[in-house]
Amino acid sequence: MLLSISWRNVWRNKLRSAIIIMAVGLGITAGIFMTAFYLGMAEQRIEKVIRTEISHIQIHHREFRENKDISKLIPAALEITTDINSLSGVEGASSRLVISSMVASAETSAGIKISGIIPEEEVKVTNLHEKITEGDYLAAGKRYPVLLSRKLAAKLKVRLGSKVVITLQDIQNNITSGAFRITGIFDTKSTMYDESNIFIRYNDLAGLMDIPAGSAHEITIRAESNDQVLALRDQLSMKYPGFEVVPWFELSPEIGYLNEAMDLYMYIFIMIILFALLFGLVNTMLMVVLERIKEIGMLMAVGMNRTRIFSMIVLETVFLAMTGGVAGIIAGTLISKYYESHKIDLSFWGPAYEDLGYDAFVYTSLDLNLLVNVTILVLITGILGSLYPAYRALQNNPAEALRIE
């Protein structure tokens, strides 16, 4: 009976109820869509870092990461890589030589990170081969090929087929250099990464650096899924206790923090919206109570107890909040689901996003747990929004209220 009365009371003033329901619905819709948008953007950034730049796990000599000392090698790295490739949960593993040095063209030079890779292995752990815009991915049969980015090529004023000179320090601390021909140009849409990385063959770099046969600075590993990373890290740490086994969120702490902070950010965003809607609900229900002072006084006079009156006001507020909230959740979910498969084009701000490492095309990512939690939060907001108006309703004196015209 009380539920039926409360629901009818909501629609006694249809326009006012429709406005507050619409306000709640639009607020929740916007909140869900924006959280799905930013979650999608963050997931794309994390996936780009993992898939293009660092992979899921890397293995190093325990002292290599401290100061990038090129003498801190993993002996028999190629054999270890073959062994890792046979493990369950591993999609691929690849050995690399890594050194920070200089690359020069006829026009200018730049400081860069040189990675000596084995192309056949590297395609299993990164998607750099998919980012080639011109030429080939360190094609076999070509002498001393080098792969660099479109942005670095523009900076060095070179193009496909041009020669560049790489100057570096070998393992004996001697300065050496080699001439390489540009056989491929890539574009990952990440300005910082593109301007600071070039790739040559493992054997070419090993020859320049005089590296012992089969050694490497790092072994990069791609797991079959993100959920397997921690278990795989623990397995590798036990299998190779003499080396440092580092997961992606430690290799790139800022991206790891982004992953952890996104959940907190989403709920802060939703809470701000609900906090604003709370004031709208309180204001609306206070107006309802003030308009019905005589009616509430009459109910008290005929014997309706204070608990039922309090419950009636609470239920009316909850109905308002939940009607708008559920409508907003449904609308926000449908819009977010649509943009999970239809890109949001931000190419107008593309260069700015690329400078930060983000894509100019974003796909939303909807967290189903968020929908459940938002529903609960809307219910709590409705209850909180009803407390003060319901309290004010109980302050009415039936005798005085009945004299109000």
Tab-separated table of C-alpha atoms in Angstrom:
chain	number	residue	atom	x	y	z
A	1	MET	CA	0.000	0.000	0.000
A	2	LEU	CA	2.743	2.475	0.996
A	3	LEU	CA	4.680	1.692	-2.196
A	4	SER	CA	1.612	2.342	-4.339
A	5	ILE	CA	0.822	5.635	-2.572
A	6	SER	CA	4.432	6.813	-2.859
A	7	TRP	CA	4.578	6.006	-6.572
A	8	ARG	CA	1.321	7.899	-7.238
A	9	ASN	CA	2.601	10.848	-5.218
A	10	VAL	CA	5.676	11.059	-7.474
A	11	TRP	CA	3.402	11.802	-10.438
A	12	ARG	CA	1.094	14.285	-8.767
A	13	ASN	CA	3.234	17.005	-10.331
A	14	LYS	CA	4.225	15.375	-13.595
A	15	LEU	CA	6.326	18.249	-14.952
A	16	ARG	CA	8.457	18.631	-11.830
A	17	SER	CA	8.984	14.882	-11.502
A	18	ALA	CA	9.840	14.566	-15.198
A	19	ILE	CA	12.431	17.348	-14.915
A	20	ILE	CA	14.223	15.841	-11.911
A	21	ILE	CA	14.109	12.344	-13.461
A	22	MET	CA	15.543	13.744	-16.683
A	23	ALA	CA	18.285	15.570	-14.760
A	24	VAL	CA	19.248	12.395	-12.895
A	25	GLY	CA	19.115	10.344	-16.111
A	26	LEU	CA	21.255	12.752	-18.122
A	27	GLY	CA	23.779	13.036	-15.304
A	28	ILE	CA	24.151	9.261	-14.982
A	29	THR	CA	24.278	8.837	-18.769
A	30	ALA	CA	27.085	11.385	-19.023
A	31	GLY	CA	28.908	9.845	-16.091
A	32	ILE	CA	28.837	6.311	-17.486
A	33	PHE	CA	29.812	7.402	-20.991
A	34	MET	CA	32.711	9.567	-19.797
A	35	THR	CA	34.077	6.851	-17.524
A	36	ALA	CA	33.818	4.343	-20.406
A	37	PHE	CA	35.572	6.858	-22.666
A	38	TYR	CA	38.482	7.488	-20.312
A	39	LEU	CA	38.748	3.811	-19.411
A	40	GLY	CA	38.934	2.957	-23.107
A	41	MET	CA	41.585	5.616	-23.659
A	42	ALA	CA	43.640	4.311	-20.737
A	43	GLU	CA	43.339	0.691	-21.866
A	44	GLN	CA	44.432	1.628	-25.380
A	45	ARG	CA	47.469	3.445	-23.968
A	46	ILE	CA	48.379	0.497	-21.763
A	47	GLU	CA	47.930	-1.950	-24.630
A	48	LYS	CA	50.087	0.235	-26.888
A	49	VAL	CA	52.899	0.308	-24.334
A	50	ILE	CA	52.729	-3.462	-23.874
A	51	ARG	CA	52.183	-4.461	-27.490
A	52	THR	CA	54.479	-1.945	-29.180
A	53	GLU	CA	57.108	-0.797	-26.711
A	54	ILE	CA	57.995	-3.102	-23.801
A	55	SER	CA	55.899	-6.297	-23.990
A	56	HIS	CA	54.597	-8.011	-20.837
A	57	ILE	CA	57.840	-9.060	-19.112
A	58	GLN	CA	61.545	-8.380	-19.529
A	59	ILE	CA	64.546	-10.246	-18.146
A	60	HIS	CA	67.855	-8.439	-17.484
A	61	HIS	CA	71.131	-8.806	-15.693
A	62	ARG	CA	70.392	-7.596	-12.149
A	63	GLU	CA	72.583	-4.500	-12.559
A	64	PHE	CA	71.676	-3.561	-16.129
A	65	ARG	CA	68.676	-1.320	-15.441
A	66	GLU	CA	70.504	0.795	-12.835
A	67	ASN	CA	72.737	2.643	-15.311
A	68	LYS	CA	72.280	0.785	-18.636
A	69	ASP	CA	75.807	-0.644	-18.400
A	70	ILE	CA	76.281	-2.472	-21.715
A	71	SER	CA	78.729	-4.902	-20.119
A	72	LYS	CA	75.933	-6.353	-17.938
A	73	LEU	CA	74.818	-9.101	-20.278
A	74	ILE	CA	72.658	-12.215	-20.067
A	75	PRO	CA	74.980	-15.059	-21.113
A	76	ALA	CA	73.449	-17.675	-23.406
A	77	ALA	CA	70.414	-15.432	-23.865
A	78	LEU	CA	69.480	-17.048	-27.167
A	79	GLU	CA	69.285	-20.464	-25.523
A	80	ILE	CA	67.228	-19.078	-22.646
A	81	THR	CA	64.867	-17.445	-25.145
A	82	THR	CA	64.322	-20.769	-26.901
A	83	ASP	CA	63.581	-22.374	-23.539
A	84	ILE	CA	61.102	-19.625	-22.562
A	85	ASN	CA	59.276	-19.978	-25.878
A	86	SER	CA	58.419	-23.549	-24.918
A	87	LEU	CA	56.738	-22.563	-21.632
A	88	SER	CA	52.974	-22.682	-21.176
A	89	GLY	CA	51.326	-19.252	-21.255
A	90	VAL	CA	54.092	-17.674	-23.371
A	91	GLU	CA	53.062	-16.305	-26.749
A	92	GLY	CA	56.598	-15.350	-27.694
A	93	ALA	CA	60.040	-14.348	-26.433
A	94	SER	CA	62.853	-12.408	-28.087
A	95	SER	CA	66.460	-11.473	-27.260
A	96	ARG	CA	67.656	-7.884	-27.692
A	97	LEU	CA	70.800	-5.821	-27.490
A	98	VAL	CA	70.136	-2.295	-26.238
A	99	ILE	CA	72.392	0.775	-26.203
A	100	SER	CA	71.892	4.551	-26.093
A	101	SER	CA	73.995	6.304	-28.695
A	102	MET	CA	73.966	8.617	-31.733
A	103	VAL	CA	72.602	8.398	-35.249
A	104	ALA	CA	73.711	10.936	-37.860
A	105	SER	CA	72.680	11.820	-41.372
A	106	ALA	CA	74.401	14.130	-43.828
A	107	GLU	CA	72.355	16.988	-42.367
A	108	THR	CA	72.147	16.480	-38.600
A	109	SER	CA	72.323	13.978	-35.735
A	110	ALA	CA	70.231	12.821	-32.790
A	111	GLY	CA	70.614	10.864	-29.584
A	112	ILE	CA	68.649	7.633	-29.754
A	113	LYS	CA	68.147	4.200	-28.243
A	114	ILE	CA	69.389	1.444	-30.544
A	115	SER	CA	67.772	-1.967	-30.284
A	116	GLY	CA	69.398	-4.932	-31.935
A	117	ILE	CA	66.580	-7.394	-32.589
A	118	ILE	CA	66.021	-10.765	-34.216
A	119	PRO	CA	63.124	-9.957	-36.594
A	120	GLU	CA	61.715	-13.496	-36.627
A	121	GLU	CA	61.441	-13.493	-32.830
A	122	GLU	CA	60.449	-9.846	-32.413
A	123	VAL	CA	57.216	-10.214	-34.388
A	124	LYS	CA	55.991	-12.568	-31.627
A	125	VAL	CA	56.404	-10.017	-28.826
A	126	THR	CA	55.712	-6.597	-30.369
A	127	ASN	CA	53.598	-5.296	-33.226
A	128	LEU	CA	56.230	-2.936	-34.631
A	129	HIS	CA	56.103	-4.824	-37.929
A	130	GLU	CA	52.461	-3.735	-38.246
A	131	LYS	CA	53.438	-0.071	-37.915
A	132	ILE	CA	55.601	0.014	-41.064
A	133	THR	CA	54.406	2.786	-43.365
A	134	GLU	CA	57.210	2.549	-45.963
A	135	GLY	CA	59.637	-0.176	-46.920
A	136	ASP	CA	60.158	-3.496	-45.125
A	137	TYR	CA	60.637	-4.780	-41.601
A	138	LEU	CA	64.416	-5.397	-41.608
A	139	ALA	CA	64.006	-7.526	-44.708
A	140	ALA	CA	66.369	-10.458	-45.034
A	141	GLY	CA	69.093	-10.281	-47.655
A	142	LYS	CA	69.768	-6.550	-47.285
A	143	ARG	CA	73.105	-5.408	-45.893
A	144	TYR	CA	73.034	-3.385	-42.641
A	145	PRO	CA	69.353	-2.331	-42.691
A	146	VAL	CA	67.939	0.106	-40.133
A	147	LEU	CA	64.348	0.776	-39.164
A	148	LEU	CA	63.416	4.243	-37.889
A	149	SER	CA	60.288	6.314	-37.442
A	150	ARG	CA	58.653	8.836	-39.718
A	151	LYS	CA	59.232	11.582	-37.157
A	152	LEU	CA	62.919	10.741	-36.700
A	153	ALA	CA	63.387	10.555	-40.486
A	154	ALA	CA	61.945	14.063	-40.781
A	155	LYS	CA	64.211	15.251	-37.964
A	156	LEU	CA	67.304	13.765	-39.642
A	157	LYS	CA	66.100	14.904	-43.086
A	158	VAL	CA	66.369	11.432	-44.572
A	159	ARG	CA	64.028	9.099	-46.411
A	160	LEU	CA	63.659	5.474	-47.404
A	161	GLY	CA	66.923	4.289	-48.950
A	162	SER	CA	69.064	6.995	-47.316
A	163	LYS	CA	72.178	6.125	-45.346
A	164	VAL	CA	72.740	7.014	-41.697
A	165	VAL	CA	75.789	6.508	-39.502
A	166	ILE	CA	75.416	4.962	-36.069
A	167	THR	CA	78.191	5.791	-33.614
A	168	LEU	CA	78.457	3.882	-30.357
A	169	GLN	CA	80.769	2.530	-27.679
A	170	ASP	CA	81.619	-1.148	-27.813
A	171	ILE	CA	81.929	-3.445	-24.835
A	172	GLN	CA	85.644	-2.594	-24.570
A	173	ASN	CA	84.776	1.140	-24.319
A	174	ASN	CA	86.094	1.860	-27.810
A	175	ILE	CA	84.200	4.259	-30.084
A	176	THR	CA	83.019	2.554	-33.244
A	177	SER	CA	80.550	3.347	-36.004
A	178	GLY	CA	78.763	1.782	-38.915
A	179	ALA	CA	76.821	2.933	-41.965
A	180	PHE	CA	73.261	1.632	-42.276
A	181	ARG	CA	70.664	2.007	-44.998
A	182	ILE	CA	67.062	2.874	-44.145
A	183	THR	CA	64.949	-0.056	-45.357
A	184	GLY	CA	61.817	0.669	-43.343
A	185	ILE	CA	59.964	3.574	-41.743
A	186	PHE	CA	57.414	3.063	-38.962
A	187	ASP	CA	54.848	5.240	-37.206
A	188	THR	CA	53.447	4.175	-33.818
A	189	LYS	CA	51.621	7.482	-33.198
A	190	SER	CA	53.668	7.975	-30.020
A	191	THR	CA	55.947	10.970	-30.483
A	192	MET	CA	58.338	10.304	-27.601
A	193	TYR	CA	58.855	6.674	-28.561
A	194	ASP	CA	59.181	7.348	-32.283
A	195	GLU	CA	61.761	10.100	-31.895
A	196	SER	CA	64.020	8.096	-29.592
A	197	ASN	CA	64.134	4.536	-31.000
A	198	ILE	CA	65.720	2.849	-33.998
A	199	PHE	CA	66.031	-0.879	-34.758
A	200	ILE	CA	68.763	-2.870	-36.453
A	201	ARG	CA	69.526	-6.578	-36.634
A	202	TYR	CA	70.887	-8.319	-33.554
A	203	ASN	CA	73.896	-9.690	-35.453
A	204	ASP	CA	74.812	-6.276	-36.889
A	205	LEU	CA	74.770	-4.601	-33.487
A	206	ALA	CA	76.564	-7.524	-31.840
A	207	GLY	CA	79.346	-7.180	-34.396
A	208	LEU	CA	79.720	-3.436	-33.795
A	209	MET	CA	79.732	-3.837	-30.012
A	210	ASP	CA	81.927	-6.953	-29.991
A	211	ILE	CA	79.345	-8.785	-27.885
A	212	PRO	CA	80.072	-12.419	-26.890
A	213	ALA	CA	78.147	-14.886	-29.034
A	214	GLY	CA	74.606	-15.612	-27.883
A	215	SER	CA	74.518	-12.858	-25.219
A	216	ALA	CA	71.899	-10.121	-24.889
A	217	HIS	CA	70.946	-7.229	-22.652
A	218	GLU	CA	67.291	-8.175	-22.325
A	219	ILE	CA	64.798	-10.871	-23.138
A	220	THR	CA	61.292	-9.603	-23.836
A	221	ILE	CA	58.345	-11.909	-23.265
A	222	ARG	CA	54.724	-11.673	-24.342
A	223	ALA	CA	52.185	-13.624	-22.331
A	224	GLU	CA	49.081	-15.127	-23.898
A	225	SER	CA	46.936	-12.798	-21.765
A	226	ASN	CA	47.357	-9.992	-19.240
A	227	ASP	CA	45.938	-12.236	-16.520
A	228	GLN	CA	48.921	-14.576	-16.821
A	229	VAL	CA	51.623	-11.940	-16.317
A	230	LEU	CA	52.066	-12.268	-12.548
A	231	ALA	CA	52.055	-16.073	-12.579
A	232	LEU	CA	54.513	-16.091	-15.468
A	233	ARG	CA	56.773	-13.594	-13.686
A	234	ASP	CA	56.874	-15.808	-10.594
A	235	GLN	CA	57.601	-18.884	-12.690
A	236	LEU	CA	60.462	-17.165	-14.535
A	237	SER	CA	61.899	-15.731	-11.293
A	238	MET	CA	62.120	-19.247	-9.867
A	239	LYS	CA	63.500	-20.702	-13.095
A	240	TYR	CA	66.168	-17.988	-13.544
A	241	PRO	CA	66.995	-16.730	-10.038
A	242	GLY	CA	70.211	-15.055	-11.167
A	243	PHE	CA	68.399	-12.523	-13.367
A	244	GLU	CA	65.926	-9.687	-12.810
A	245	VAL	CA	62.415	-10.535	-14.066
A	246	VAL	CA	60.332	-7.361	-14.419
A	247	PRO	CA	56.620	-7.080	-15.428
A	248	TRP	CA	55.351	-4.249	-17.601
A	249	PHE	CA	53.890	-2.160	-14.759
A	250	GLU	CA	57.334	-1.948	-13.137
A	251	LEU	CA	59.112	-1.259	-16.414
A	252	SER	CA	56.743	1.629	-17.051
A	253	PRO	CA	55.588	2.819	-13.588
A	254	GLU	CA	53.554	5.732	-14.947
A	255	ILE	CA	51.469	3.329	-17.043
A	256	GLY	CA	51.137	0.976	-14.090
A	257	TYR	CA	49.879	3.903	-12.024
A	258	LEU	CA	47.439	4.824	-14.795
A	259	ASN	CA	45.991	1.318	-14.599
A	260	GLU	CA	45.579	1.539	-10.813
A	261	ALA	CA	44.310	5.113	-10.735
A	262	MET	CA	41.658	4.704	-13.436
A	263	ASP	CA	39.246	2.786	-11.184
A	264	LEU	CA	39.557	5.456	-8.503
A	265	TYR	CA	39.125	8.220	-11.071
A	266	MET	CA	35.918	6.646	-12.422
A	267	TYR	CA	34.263	6.520	-9.026
A	268	ILE	CA	35.361	10.045	-8.128
A	269	PHE	CA	33.780	11.262	-11.381
A	270	ILE	CA	30.512	9.420	-10.681
A	271	MET	CA	30.459	10.617	-7.067
A	272	ILE	CA	30.792	14.259	-8.171
A	273	ILE	CA	27.786	13.825	-10.481
A	274	LEU	CA	25.739	12.109	-7.783
A	275	PHE	CA	26.695	14.767	-5.255
A	276	ALA	CA	25.336	17.453	-7.583
A	277	LEU	CA	22.164	15.429	-8.173
A	278	LEU	CA	21.749	14.987	-4.426
A	279	PHE	CA	21.111	18.712	-4.029
A	280	GLY	CA	18.508	18.574	-6.796
A	281	LEU	CA	16.677	15.748	-5.043
A	282	VAL	CA	16.788	17.506	-1.651
A	283	ASN	CA	15.490	20.749	-3.170
A	284	THR	CA	12.672	18.980	-5.031
A	285	MET	CA	11.516	16.975	-2.029
A	286	LEU	CA	11.630	20.015	0.249
A	287	MET	CA	9.262	21.744	-2.184
A	288	VAL	CA	7.019	18.670	-2.111
A	289	VAL	CA	6.948	18.648	1.705
A	290	LEU	CA	6.216	22.387	1.942
A	291	GLU	CA	3.367	22.089	-0.568
A	292	ARG	CA	1.812	19.216	1.378
A	293	ILE	CA	2.054	20.524	4.930
A	294	LYS	CA	-1.725	20.432	5.370
A	295	GLU	CA	-2.009	16.983	3.801
A	296	ILE	CA	0.765	15.554	6.006
A	297	GLY	CA	-0.828	17.175	9.068
A	298	MET	CA	-4.154	15.574	8.192
A	299	LEU	CA	-2.509	12.152	7.829
A	300	MET	CA	-0.995	12.574	11.289
A	301	ALA	CA	-4.343	13.711	12.688
A	302	VAL	CA	-6.174	10.598	11.420
A	303	GLY	CA	-3.588	8.317	13.002
A	304	MET	CA	-0.876	7.676	10.429
A	305	ASN	CA	2.265	7.202	12.493
A	306	ARG	CA	5.480	9.120	11.935
A	307	THR	CA	7.386	6.048	10.712
A	308	ARG	CA	4.996	5.542	7.804
A	309	ILE	CA	5.088	9.242	6.880
A	310	PHE	CA	8.891	9.183	7.008
A	311	SER	CA	8.943	6.025	4.883
A	312	MET	CA	6.550	7.560	2.360
A	313	ILE	CA	8.830	10.570	1.759
A	314	VAL	CA	11.874	8.304	1.547
A	315	LEU	CA	10.168	6.038	-0.994
A	316	GLU	CA	9.069	8.987	-3.140
A	317	THR	CA	12.652	10.254	-3.276
A	318	VAL	CA	14.054	6.805	-4.030
A	319	PHE	CA	11.514	6.348	-6.818
A	320	LEU	CA	12.585	9.649	-8.364
A	321	ALA	CA	16.275	8.798	-8.106
A	322	MET	CA	15.980	5.202	-9.299
A	323	THR	CA	13.681	5.997	-12.224
A	324	GLY	CA	16.144	8.578	-13.525
A	325	GLY	CA	19.145	6.475	-12.501
A	326	VAL	CA	18.007	3.287	-14.243
A	327	ALA	CA	17.090	5.244	-17.378
A	328	GLY	CA	20.525	6.897	-17.276
A	329	ILE	CA	22.310	3.573	-16.771
A	330	ILE	CA	20.475	2.029	-19.724
A	331	ALA	CA	21.156	5.034	-21.975
A	332	GLY	CA	24.803	5.296	-20.877
A	333	THR	CA	25.326	1.569	-21.433
A	334	LEU	CA	23.803	1.628	-24.923
A	335	ILE	CA	25.872	4.652	-25.983
A	336	SER	CA	29.071	3.195	-24.517
A	337	LYS	CA	28.430	-0.186	-26.158
A	338	TYR	CA	27.936	1.527	-29.509
A	339	TYR	CA	31.296	3.278	-29.268
A	340	GLU	CA	33.059	0.067	-28.271
A	341	SER	CA	32.918	-0.846	-31.969
A	342	HIS	CA	32.660	2.651	-33.508
A	343	LYS	CA	35.680	4.875	-33.017
A	344	ILE	CA	35.478	8.357	-31.541
A	345	ASP	CA	37.516	10.577	-33.851
A	346	LEU	CA	39.776	12.992	-31.956
A	347	SER	CA	42.110	13.564	-34.892
A	348	PHE	CA	41.532	17.328	-34.628
A	349	TRP	CA	43.682	17.140	-31.485
A	350	GLY	CA	45.726	14.225	-32.865
A	351	PRO	CA	49.230	15.756	-32.559
A	352	ALA	CA	48.606	16.736	-28.928
A	353	TYR	CA	47.398	13.222	-28.067
A	354	GLU	CA	50.337	11.643	-29.899
A	355	ASP	CA	52.763	13.756	-27.896
A	356	LEU	CA	51.322	12.092	-24.785
A	357	GLY	CA	51.377	8.632	-26.348
A	358	TYR	CA	47.599	8.296	-26.850
A	359	ASP	CA	45.685	7.416	-30.008
A	360	ALA	CA	43.619	9.980	-31.875
A	361	PHE	CA	40.858	7.385	-32.296
A	362	VAL	CA	39.288	6.128	-29.075
A	363	TYR	CA	37.018	3.168	-28.396
A	364	THR	CA	35.049	3.101	-25.144
A	365	SER	CA	35.414	0.277	-22.627
A	366	LEU	CA	32.472	-0.442	-20.347
A	367	ASP	CA	33.108	-1.905	-16.910
A	368	LEU	CA	30.100	-4.054	-15.915
A	369	ASN	CA	31.048	-3.856	-12.232
A	370	LEU	CA	30.741	-0.075	-12.552
A	371	LEU	CA	27.096	-0.406	-13.649
A	372	VAL	CA	26.226	-2.479	-10.591
A	373	ASN	CA	28.020	-0.076	-8.289
A	374	VAL	CA	26.401	2.981	-9.912
A	375	THR	CA	22.964	1.431	-9.369
A	376	ILE	CA	23.773	0.974	-5.679
A	377	LEU	CA	25.162	4.515	-5.439
A	378	VAL	CA	22.012	5.963	-7.037
A	379	LEU	CA	19.901	4.111	-4.476
A	380	ILE	CA	22.064	5.446	-1.640
A	381	THR	CA	21.855	8.954	-3.105
A	382	GLY	CA	18.051	8.693	-3.174
A	383	ILE	CA	17.962	7.614	0.464
A	384	LEU	CA	20.350	10.360	1.555
A	385	GLY	CA	18.396	12.941	-0.444
A	386	SER	CA	15.195	11.970	1.359
A	387	LEU	CA	16.417	12.207	4.947
A	388	TYR	CA	16.232	15.962	5.475
A	389	PRO	CA	12.879	16.480	3.640
A	390	ALA	CA	11.406	13.526	5.582
A	391	TYR	CA	12.725	14.997	8.829
A	392	ARG	CA	11.123	18.346	7.972
A	393	ALA	CA	7.823	16.581	7.280
A	394	LEU	CA	7.850	15.099	10.791
A	395	GLN	CA	8.312	18.525	12.350
A	396	ASN	CA	4.779	19.525	11.339
A	397	ASN	CA	2.274	20.085	14.132
A	398	PRO	CA	-1.007	18.488	12.992
A	399	ALA	CA	-3.139	21.146	14.698
A	400	GLU	CA	-1.250	24.022	13.066
A	401	ALA	CA	-0.969	22.252	9.728
A	402	LEU	CA	-4.742	21.776	9.470
A	403	ARG	CA	-5.285	25.548	9.809
A	404	ILE	CA	-3.148	26.263	6.723
A	405	GLU	CA	-5.260	27.280	3.729
